[in-house]
Tab-separated table of C-alpha atoms and ligand atoms in Angstrom:
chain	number	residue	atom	x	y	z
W	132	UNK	CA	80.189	84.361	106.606
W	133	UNK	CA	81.677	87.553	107.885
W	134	UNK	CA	81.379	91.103	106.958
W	135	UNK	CA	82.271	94.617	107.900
W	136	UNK	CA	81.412	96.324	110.785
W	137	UNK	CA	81.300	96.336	114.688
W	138	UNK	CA	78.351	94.716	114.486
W	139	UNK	CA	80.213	91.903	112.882
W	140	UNK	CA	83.300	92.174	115.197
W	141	UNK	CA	81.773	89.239	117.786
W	142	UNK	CA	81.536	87.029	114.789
W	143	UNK	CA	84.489	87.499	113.487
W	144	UNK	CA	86.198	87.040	116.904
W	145	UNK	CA	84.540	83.648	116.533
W	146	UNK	CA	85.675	82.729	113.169
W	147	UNK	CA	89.159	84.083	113.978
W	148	UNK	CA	88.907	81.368	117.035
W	149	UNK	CA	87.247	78.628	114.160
W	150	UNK	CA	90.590	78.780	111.980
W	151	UNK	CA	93.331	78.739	114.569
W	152	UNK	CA	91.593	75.567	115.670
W	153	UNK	CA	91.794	74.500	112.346
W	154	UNK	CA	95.333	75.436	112.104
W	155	UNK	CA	95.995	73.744	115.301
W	156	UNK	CA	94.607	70.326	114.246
W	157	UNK	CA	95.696	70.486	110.885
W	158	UNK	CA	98.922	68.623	109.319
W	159	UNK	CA	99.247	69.655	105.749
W	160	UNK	CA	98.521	73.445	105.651
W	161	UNK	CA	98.805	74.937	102.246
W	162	UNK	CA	98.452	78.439	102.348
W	163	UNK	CA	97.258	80.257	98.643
W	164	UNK	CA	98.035	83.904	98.048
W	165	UNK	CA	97.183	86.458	95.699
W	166	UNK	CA	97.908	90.145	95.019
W	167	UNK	CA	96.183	91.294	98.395
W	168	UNK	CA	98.280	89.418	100.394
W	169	UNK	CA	100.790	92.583	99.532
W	170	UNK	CA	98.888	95.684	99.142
W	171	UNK	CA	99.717	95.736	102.742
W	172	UNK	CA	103.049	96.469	101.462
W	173	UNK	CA	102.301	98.970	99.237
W	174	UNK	CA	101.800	96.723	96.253
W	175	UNK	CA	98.439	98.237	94.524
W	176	UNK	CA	96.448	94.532	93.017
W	177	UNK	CA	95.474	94.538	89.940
W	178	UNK	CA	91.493	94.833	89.593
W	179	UNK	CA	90.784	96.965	92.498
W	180	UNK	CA	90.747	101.383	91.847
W	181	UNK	CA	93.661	102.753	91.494
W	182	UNK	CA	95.406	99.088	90.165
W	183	UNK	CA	97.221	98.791	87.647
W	184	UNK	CA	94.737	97.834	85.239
W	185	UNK	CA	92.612	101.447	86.012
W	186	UNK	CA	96.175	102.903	84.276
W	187	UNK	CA	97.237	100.194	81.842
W	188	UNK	CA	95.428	98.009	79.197
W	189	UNK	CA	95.756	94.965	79.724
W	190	UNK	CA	94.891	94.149	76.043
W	191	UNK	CA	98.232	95.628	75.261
W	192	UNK	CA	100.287	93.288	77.672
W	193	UNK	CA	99.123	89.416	75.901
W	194	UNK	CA	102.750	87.411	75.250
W	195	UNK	CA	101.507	87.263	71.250
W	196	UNK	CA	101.665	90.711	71.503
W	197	UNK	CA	105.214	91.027	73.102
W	198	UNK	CA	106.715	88.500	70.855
W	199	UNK	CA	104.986	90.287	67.323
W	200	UNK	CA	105.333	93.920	68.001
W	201	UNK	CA	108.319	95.987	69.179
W	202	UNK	CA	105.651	98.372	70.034
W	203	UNK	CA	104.102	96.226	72.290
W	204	UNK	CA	107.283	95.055	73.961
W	205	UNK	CA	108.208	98.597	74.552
W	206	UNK	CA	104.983	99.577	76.459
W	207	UNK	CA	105.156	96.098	78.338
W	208	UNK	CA	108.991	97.218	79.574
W	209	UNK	CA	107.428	101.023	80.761
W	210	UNK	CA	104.460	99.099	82.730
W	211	UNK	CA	106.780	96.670	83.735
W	212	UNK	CA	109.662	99.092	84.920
W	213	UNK	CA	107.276	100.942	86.680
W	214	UNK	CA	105.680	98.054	88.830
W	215	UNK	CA	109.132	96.317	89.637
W	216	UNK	CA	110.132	99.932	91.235
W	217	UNK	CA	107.327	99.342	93.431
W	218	UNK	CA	107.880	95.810	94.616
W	219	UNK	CA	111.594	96.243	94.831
W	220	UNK	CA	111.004	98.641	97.893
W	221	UNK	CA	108.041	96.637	99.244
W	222	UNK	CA	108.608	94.846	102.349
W	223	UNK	CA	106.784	91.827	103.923
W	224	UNK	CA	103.792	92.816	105.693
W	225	UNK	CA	101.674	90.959	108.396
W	226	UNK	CA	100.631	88.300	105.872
W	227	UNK	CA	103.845	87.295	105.029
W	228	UNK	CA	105.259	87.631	108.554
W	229	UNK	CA	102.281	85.204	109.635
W	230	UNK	CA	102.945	82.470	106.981
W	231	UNK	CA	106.681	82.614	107.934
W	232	UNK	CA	105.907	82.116	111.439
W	233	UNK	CA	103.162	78.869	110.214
W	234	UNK	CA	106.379	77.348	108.833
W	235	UNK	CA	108.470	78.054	112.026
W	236	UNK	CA	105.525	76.214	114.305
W	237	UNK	CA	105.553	73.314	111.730
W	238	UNK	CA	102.360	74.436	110.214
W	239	UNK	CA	103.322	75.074	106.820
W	240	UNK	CA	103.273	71.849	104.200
W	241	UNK	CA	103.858	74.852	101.533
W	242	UNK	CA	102.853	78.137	100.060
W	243	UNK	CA	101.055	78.519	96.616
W	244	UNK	CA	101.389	81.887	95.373
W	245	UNK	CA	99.980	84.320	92.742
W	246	UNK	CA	102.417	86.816	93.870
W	247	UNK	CA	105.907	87.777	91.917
W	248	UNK	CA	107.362	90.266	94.148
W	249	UNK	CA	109.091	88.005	96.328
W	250	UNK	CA	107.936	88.787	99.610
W	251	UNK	CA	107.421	85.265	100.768
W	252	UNK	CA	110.906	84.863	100.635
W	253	UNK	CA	111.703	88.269	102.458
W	254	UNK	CA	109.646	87.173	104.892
W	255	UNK	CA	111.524	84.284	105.588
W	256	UNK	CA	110.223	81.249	103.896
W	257	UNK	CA	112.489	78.555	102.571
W	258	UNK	CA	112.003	78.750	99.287
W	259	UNK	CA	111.473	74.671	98.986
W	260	UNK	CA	108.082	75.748	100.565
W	261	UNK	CA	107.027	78.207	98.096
W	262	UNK	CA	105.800	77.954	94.461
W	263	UNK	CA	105.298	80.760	92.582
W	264	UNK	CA	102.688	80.083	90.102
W	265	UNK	CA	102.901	83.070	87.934
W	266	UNK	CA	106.869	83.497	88.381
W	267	UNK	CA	108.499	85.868	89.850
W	268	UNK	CA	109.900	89.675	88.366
W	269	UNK	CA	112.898	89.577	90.423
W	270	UNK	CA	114.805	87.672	87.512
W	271	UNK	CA	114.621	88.047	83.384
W	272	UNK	CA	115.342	85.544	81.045
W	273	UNK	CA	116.394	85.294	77.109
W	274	UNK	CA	112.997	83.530	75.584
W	275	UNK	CA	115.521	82.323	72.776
W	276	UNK	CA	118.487	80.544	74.088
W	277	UNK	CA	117.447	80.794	78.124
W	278	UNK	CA	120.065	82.917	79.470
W	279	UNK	CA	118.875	83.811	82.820
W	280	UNK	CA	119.908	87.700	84.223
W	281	UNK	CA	119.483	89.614	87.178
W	282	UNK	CA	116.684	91.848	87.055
W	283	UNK	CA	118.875	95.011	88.340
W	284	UNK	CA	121.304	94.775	85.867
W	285	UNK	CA	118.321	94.794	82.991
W	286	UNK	CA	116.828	97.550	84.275
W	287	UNK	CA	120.213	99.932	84.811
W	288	UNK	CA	120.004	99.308	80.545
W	289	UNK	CA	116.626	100.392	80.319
W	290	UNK	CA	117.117	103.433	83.019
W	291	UNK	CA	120.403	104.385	80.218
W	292	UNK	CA	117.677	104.254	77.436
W	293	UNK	CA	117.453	100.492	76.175
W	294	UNK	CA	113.945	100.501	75.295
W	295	UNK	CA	113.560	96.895	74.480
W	296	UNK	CA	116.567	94.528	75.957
W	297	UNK	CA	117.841	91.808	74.417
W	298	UNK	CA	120.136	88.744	75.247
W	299	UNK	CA	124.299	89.450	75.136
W	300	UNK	CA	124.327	86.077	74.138
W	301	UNK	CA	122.208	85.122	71.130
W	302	UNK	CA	120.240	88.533	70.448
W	303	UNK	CA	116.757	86.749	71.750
W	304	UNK	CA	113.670	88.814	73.642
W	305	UNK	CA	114.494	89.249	77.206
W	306	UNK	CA	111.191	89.054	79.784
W	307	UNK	CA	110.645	89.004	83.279
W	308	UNK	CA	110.184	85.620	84.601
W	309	UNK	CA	106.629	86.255	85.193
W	310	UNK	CA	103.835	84.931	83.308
W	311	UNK	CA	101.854	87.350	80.977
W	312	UNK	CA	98.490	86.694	79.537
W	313	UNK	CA	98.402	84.199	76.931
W	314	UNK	CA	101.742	82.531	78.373
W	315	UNK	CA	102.301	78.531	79.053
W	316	UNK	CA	101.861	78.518	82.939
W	317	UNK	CA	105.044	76.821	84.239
W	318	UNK	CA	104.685	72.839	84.053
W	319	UNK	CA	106.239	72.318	87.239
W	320	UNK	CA	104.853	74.353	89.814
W	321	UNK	CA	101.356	74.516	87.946
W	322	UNK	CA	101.607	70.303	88.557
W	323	UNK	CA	102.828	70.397	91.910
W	324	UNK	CA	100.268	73.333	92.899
W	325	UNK	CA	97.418	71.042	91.931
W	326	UNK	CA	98.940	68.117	93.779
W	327	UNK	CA	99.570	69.688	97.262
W	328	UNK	CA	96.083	71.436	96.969
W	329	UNK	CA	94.757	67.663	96.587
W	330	UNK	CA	97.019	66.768	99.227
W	331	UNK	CA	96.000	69.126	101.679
W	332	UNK	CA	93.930	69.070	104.501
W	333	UNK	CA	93.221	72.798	105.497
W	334	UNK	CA	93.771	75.381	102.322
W	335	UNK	CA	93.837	78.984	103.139
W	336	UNK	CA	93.073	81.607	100.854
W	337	UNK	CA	94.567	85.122	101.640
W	338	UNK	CA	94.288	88.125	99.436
W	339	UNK	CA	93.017	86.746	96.435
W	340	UNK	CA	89.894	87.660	93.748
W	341	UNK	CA	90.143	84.021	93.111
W	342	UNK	CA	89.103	84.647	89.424
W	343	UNK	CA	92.394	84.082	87.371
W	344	UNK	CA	92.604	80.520	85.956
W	345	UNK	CA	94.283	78.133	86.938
W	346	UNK	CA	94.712	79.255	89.967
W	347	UNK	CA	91.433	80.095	90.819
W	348	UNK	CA	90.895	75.801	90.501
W	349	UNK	CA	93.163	75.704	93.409
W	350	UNK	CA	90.637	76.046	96.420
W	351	UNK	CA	88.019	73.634	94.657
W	352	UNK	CA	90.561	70.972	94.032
W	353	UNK	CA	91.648	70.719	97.641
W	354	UNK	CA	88.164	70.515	98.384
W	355	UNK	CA	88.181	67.627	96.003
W	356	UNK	CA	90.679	66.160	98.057
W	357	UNK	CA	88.812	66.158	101.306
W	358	UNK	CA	90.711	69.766	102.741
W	359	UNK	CA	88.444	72.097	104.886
W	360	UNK	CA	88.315	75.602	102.938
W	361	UNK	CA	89.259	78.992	104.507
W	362	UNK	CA	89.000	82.332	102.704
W	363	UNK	CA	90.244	85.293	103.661
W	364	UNK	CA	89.693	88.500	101.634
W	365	UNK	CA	88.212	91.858	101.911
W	366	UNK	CA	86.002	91.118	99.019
W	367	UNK	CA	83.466	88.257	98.352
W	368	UNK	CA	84.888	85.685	95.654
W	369	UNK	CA	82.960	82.943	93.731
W	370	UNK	CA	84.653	80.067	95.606
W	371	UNK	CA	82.830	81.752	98.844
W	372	UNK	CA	79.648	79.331	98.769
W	373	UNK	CA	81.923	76.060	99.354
W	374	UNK	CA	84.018	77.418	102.180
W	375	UNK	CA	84.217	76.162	105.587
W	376	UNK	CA	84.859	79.999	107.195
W	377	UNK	CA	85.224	82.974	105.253
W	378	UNK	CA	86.279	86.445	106.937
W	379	UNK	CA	86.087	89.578	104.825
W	380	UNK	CA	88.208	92.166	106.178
W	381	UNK	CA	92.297	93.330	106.215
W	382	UNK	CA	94.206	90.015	105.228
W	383	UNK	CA	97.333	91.820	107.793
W	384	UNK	CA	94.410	92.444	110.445
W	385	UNK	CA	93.020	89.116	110.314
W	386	UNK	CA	96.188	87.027	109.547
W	387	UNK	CA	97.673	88.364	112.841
W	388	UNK	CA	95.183	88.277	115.303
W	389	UNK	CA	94.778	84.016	113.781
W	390	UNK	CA	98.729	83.368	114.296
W	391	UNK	CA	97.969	85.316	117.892
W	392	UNK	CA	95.273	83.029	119.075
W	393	UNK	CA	97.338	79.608	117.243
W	394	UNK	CA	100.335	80.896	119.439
W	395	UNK	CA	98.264	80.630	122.817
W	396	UNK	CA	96.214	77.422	121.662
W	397	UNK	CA	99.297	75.986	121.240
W	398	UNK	CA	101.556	77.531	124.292
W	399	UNK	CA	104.208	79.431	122.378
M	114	LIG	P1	93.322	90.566	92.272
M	114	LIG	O1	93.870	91.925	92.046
M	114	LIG	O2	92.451	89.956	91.253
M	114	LIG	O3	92.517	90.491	93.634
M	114	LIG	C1	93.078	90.846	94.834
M	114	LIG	C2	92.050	90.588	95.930
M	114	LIG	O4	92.655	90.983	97.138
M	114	LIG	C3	90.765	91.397	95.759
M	114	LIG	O5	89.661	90.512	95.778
M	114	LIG	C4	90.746	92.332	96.980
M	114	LIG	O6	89.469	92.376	97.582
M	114	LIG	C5	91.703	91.657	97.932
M	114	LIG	N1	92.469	92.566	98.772
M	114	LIG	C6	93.177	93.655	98.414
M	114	LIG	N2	93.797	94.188	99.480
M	114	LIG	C7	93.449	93.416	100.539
M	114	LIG	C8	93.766	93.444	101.918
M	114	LIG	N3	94.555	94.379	102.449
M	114	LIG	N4	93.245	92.480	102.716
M	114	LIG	C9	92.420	91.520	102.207
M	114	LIG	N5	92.085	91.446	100.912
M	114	LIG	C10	92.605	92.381	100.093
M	114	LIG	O7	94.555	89.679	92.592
M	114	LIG	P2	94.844	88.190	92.308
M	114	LIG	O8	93.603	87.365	92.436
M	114	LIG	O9	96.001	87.846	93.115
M	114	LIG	O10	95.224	88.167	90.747
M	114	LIG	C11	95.931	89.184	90.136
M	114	LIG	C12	97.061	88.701	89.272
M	114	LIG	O11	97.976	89.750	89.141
M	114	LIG	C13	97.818	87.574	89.871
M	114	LIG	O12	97.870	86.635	88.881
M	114	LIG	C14	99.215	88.082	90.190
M	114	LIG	O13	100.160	87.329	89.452
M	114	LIG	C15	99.292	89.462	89.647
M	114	LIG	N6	99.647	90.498	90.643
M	114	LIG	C16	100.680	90.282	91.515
M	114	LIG	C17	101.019	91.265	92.439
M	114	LIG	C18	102.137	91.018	93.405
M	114	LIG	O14	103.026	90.226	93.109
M	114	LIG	N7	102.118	91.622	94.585
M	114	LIG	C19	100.329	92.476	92.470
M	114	LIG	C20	99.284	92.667	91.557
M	114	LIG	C21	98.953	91.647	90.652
């Protein structure tokens, strides 16, 4: 394990070395992300100081609670306003610019991500590689009737004054497609998550607490399935103790300096 420090930088030059060989002999790569794969962005996660939880309840923000009480549903569109602002001017960082290149060297079997701001995409991704396990805030949907909208236009309404918006269609709620506490994960890509982690032989954590369910399953069911276990996050996280390498430091930092050294392993 890896820590802080020049006194650690030797080590980590070693387990930076450790995972591009990894990468290098690996075939099915499945890369997991969570919120710190973007604070490099300027996208503030959730549980560390200054995140949007120090500022917000999250008590306040539980789908029974935006589906009972207009009150509720009004605070969640302020918080929610508020963050999409944020991710709408966020642009991929290191992170994402190193899992886009993983798929351009054939190293990517696909992306499982925590994220909804999009930024695998931006970054170049195909999105057949990418599943979005909590959704994604870039689009809004009617939870009556379905009617899918683009998030701009549902904002301009609220910027005019629409406190709570609501389907031209059939009058339903409309939400971001993003999953709230309390919500039905999304059948598909919860099922297919779980399969490629199974699947994979080399699962790399980047930027994530590893403590939301079910996603936090993730890394211990491609264990399960024989993968080797990387985690990389400036913070420890309980899956820590059955990694193969774990290096705590800048996810941008350390992401870049692995595609660097799986570029020159592999001649590019
Ligand atoms: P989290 O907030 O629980 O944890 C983020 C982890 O990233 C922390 O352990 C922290 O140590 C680490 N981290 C932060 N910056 C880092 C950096 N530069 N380099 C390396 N590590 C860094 O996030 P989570 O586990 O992803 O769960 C939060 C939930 O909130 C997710 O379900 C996600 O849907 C949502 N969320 C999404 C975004 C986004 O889309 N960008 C942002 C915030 C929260």
């Amino acid at each position: 394990m890896v820590g802080h420090g020049p006194q650690h930088f030797s080590k980590r030059v070693g387990e930076i070395e450790t995972v591009s060989k990894l990468i290098v002999c690996s075939n099915r790569i499945v890369v997991f992300t969570g919120a710190g794969a973007s604070t490099e962005s300027g996208i503030a996660d959730f549980r560390s100081p200054g995140g949007i939880w120090d500022k917000y309840d999250p008590e306040d923000f539980y789908f029974q609670r935006f589906l009972t009480s207009e009150e509720a549903r009004e605070k969640y569109w302020v918080m929610s306003t508020e963050v999409y602002g944020c991710l709408k001017k966020a642009r991929p960082n290191r992170v994402h610019l190193a899992i886009a290149e993983l798929e351009k060297l054939d190293k990517l079997e696909c992306i499982i991500t925590q994220n909804i701001d999009g930024l695998h995409h931006k970054a170049g991704n195909s999105p057949a590689k990418i599943i979005e396990l909590h959704g994604t805030a870039l689009s809004v949907s009617c939870l009556n009737c379905g009617k899918n909208y683009d998030r701009d236009e549902v904002q301009e309404r609220v910027r005019k004054g629409l406190r709570v918006p609501r389907c031209d269609d059939c009058g339903g709620l409309l939400k971001p497609d993003t999953i709230s506490f309390g919500q039905a994960m999304p059948e598909r890509e919860t099922a297919l998550a779980y399969e490629r982690s199974f699947g994979s032989d080399l699962f790399i954590v980047v930027g994530s607490s590893l403590v939301v369910q079910p996603a936090a399953s993730m890394p211990l069911r491609a264990k399960e399935g024989g993968a080797q276990l990387v985690i990389i996050n400036r913070d420890p996280t309980p899956c820590d103790g059955y990694a193969d390498a774990v290096i705590n430091g800048s996810a941008g930092d350390v992401m870049e300096r692995i595609l660097g050294e799986v570029r020159r392993e592999i001649g590019n």
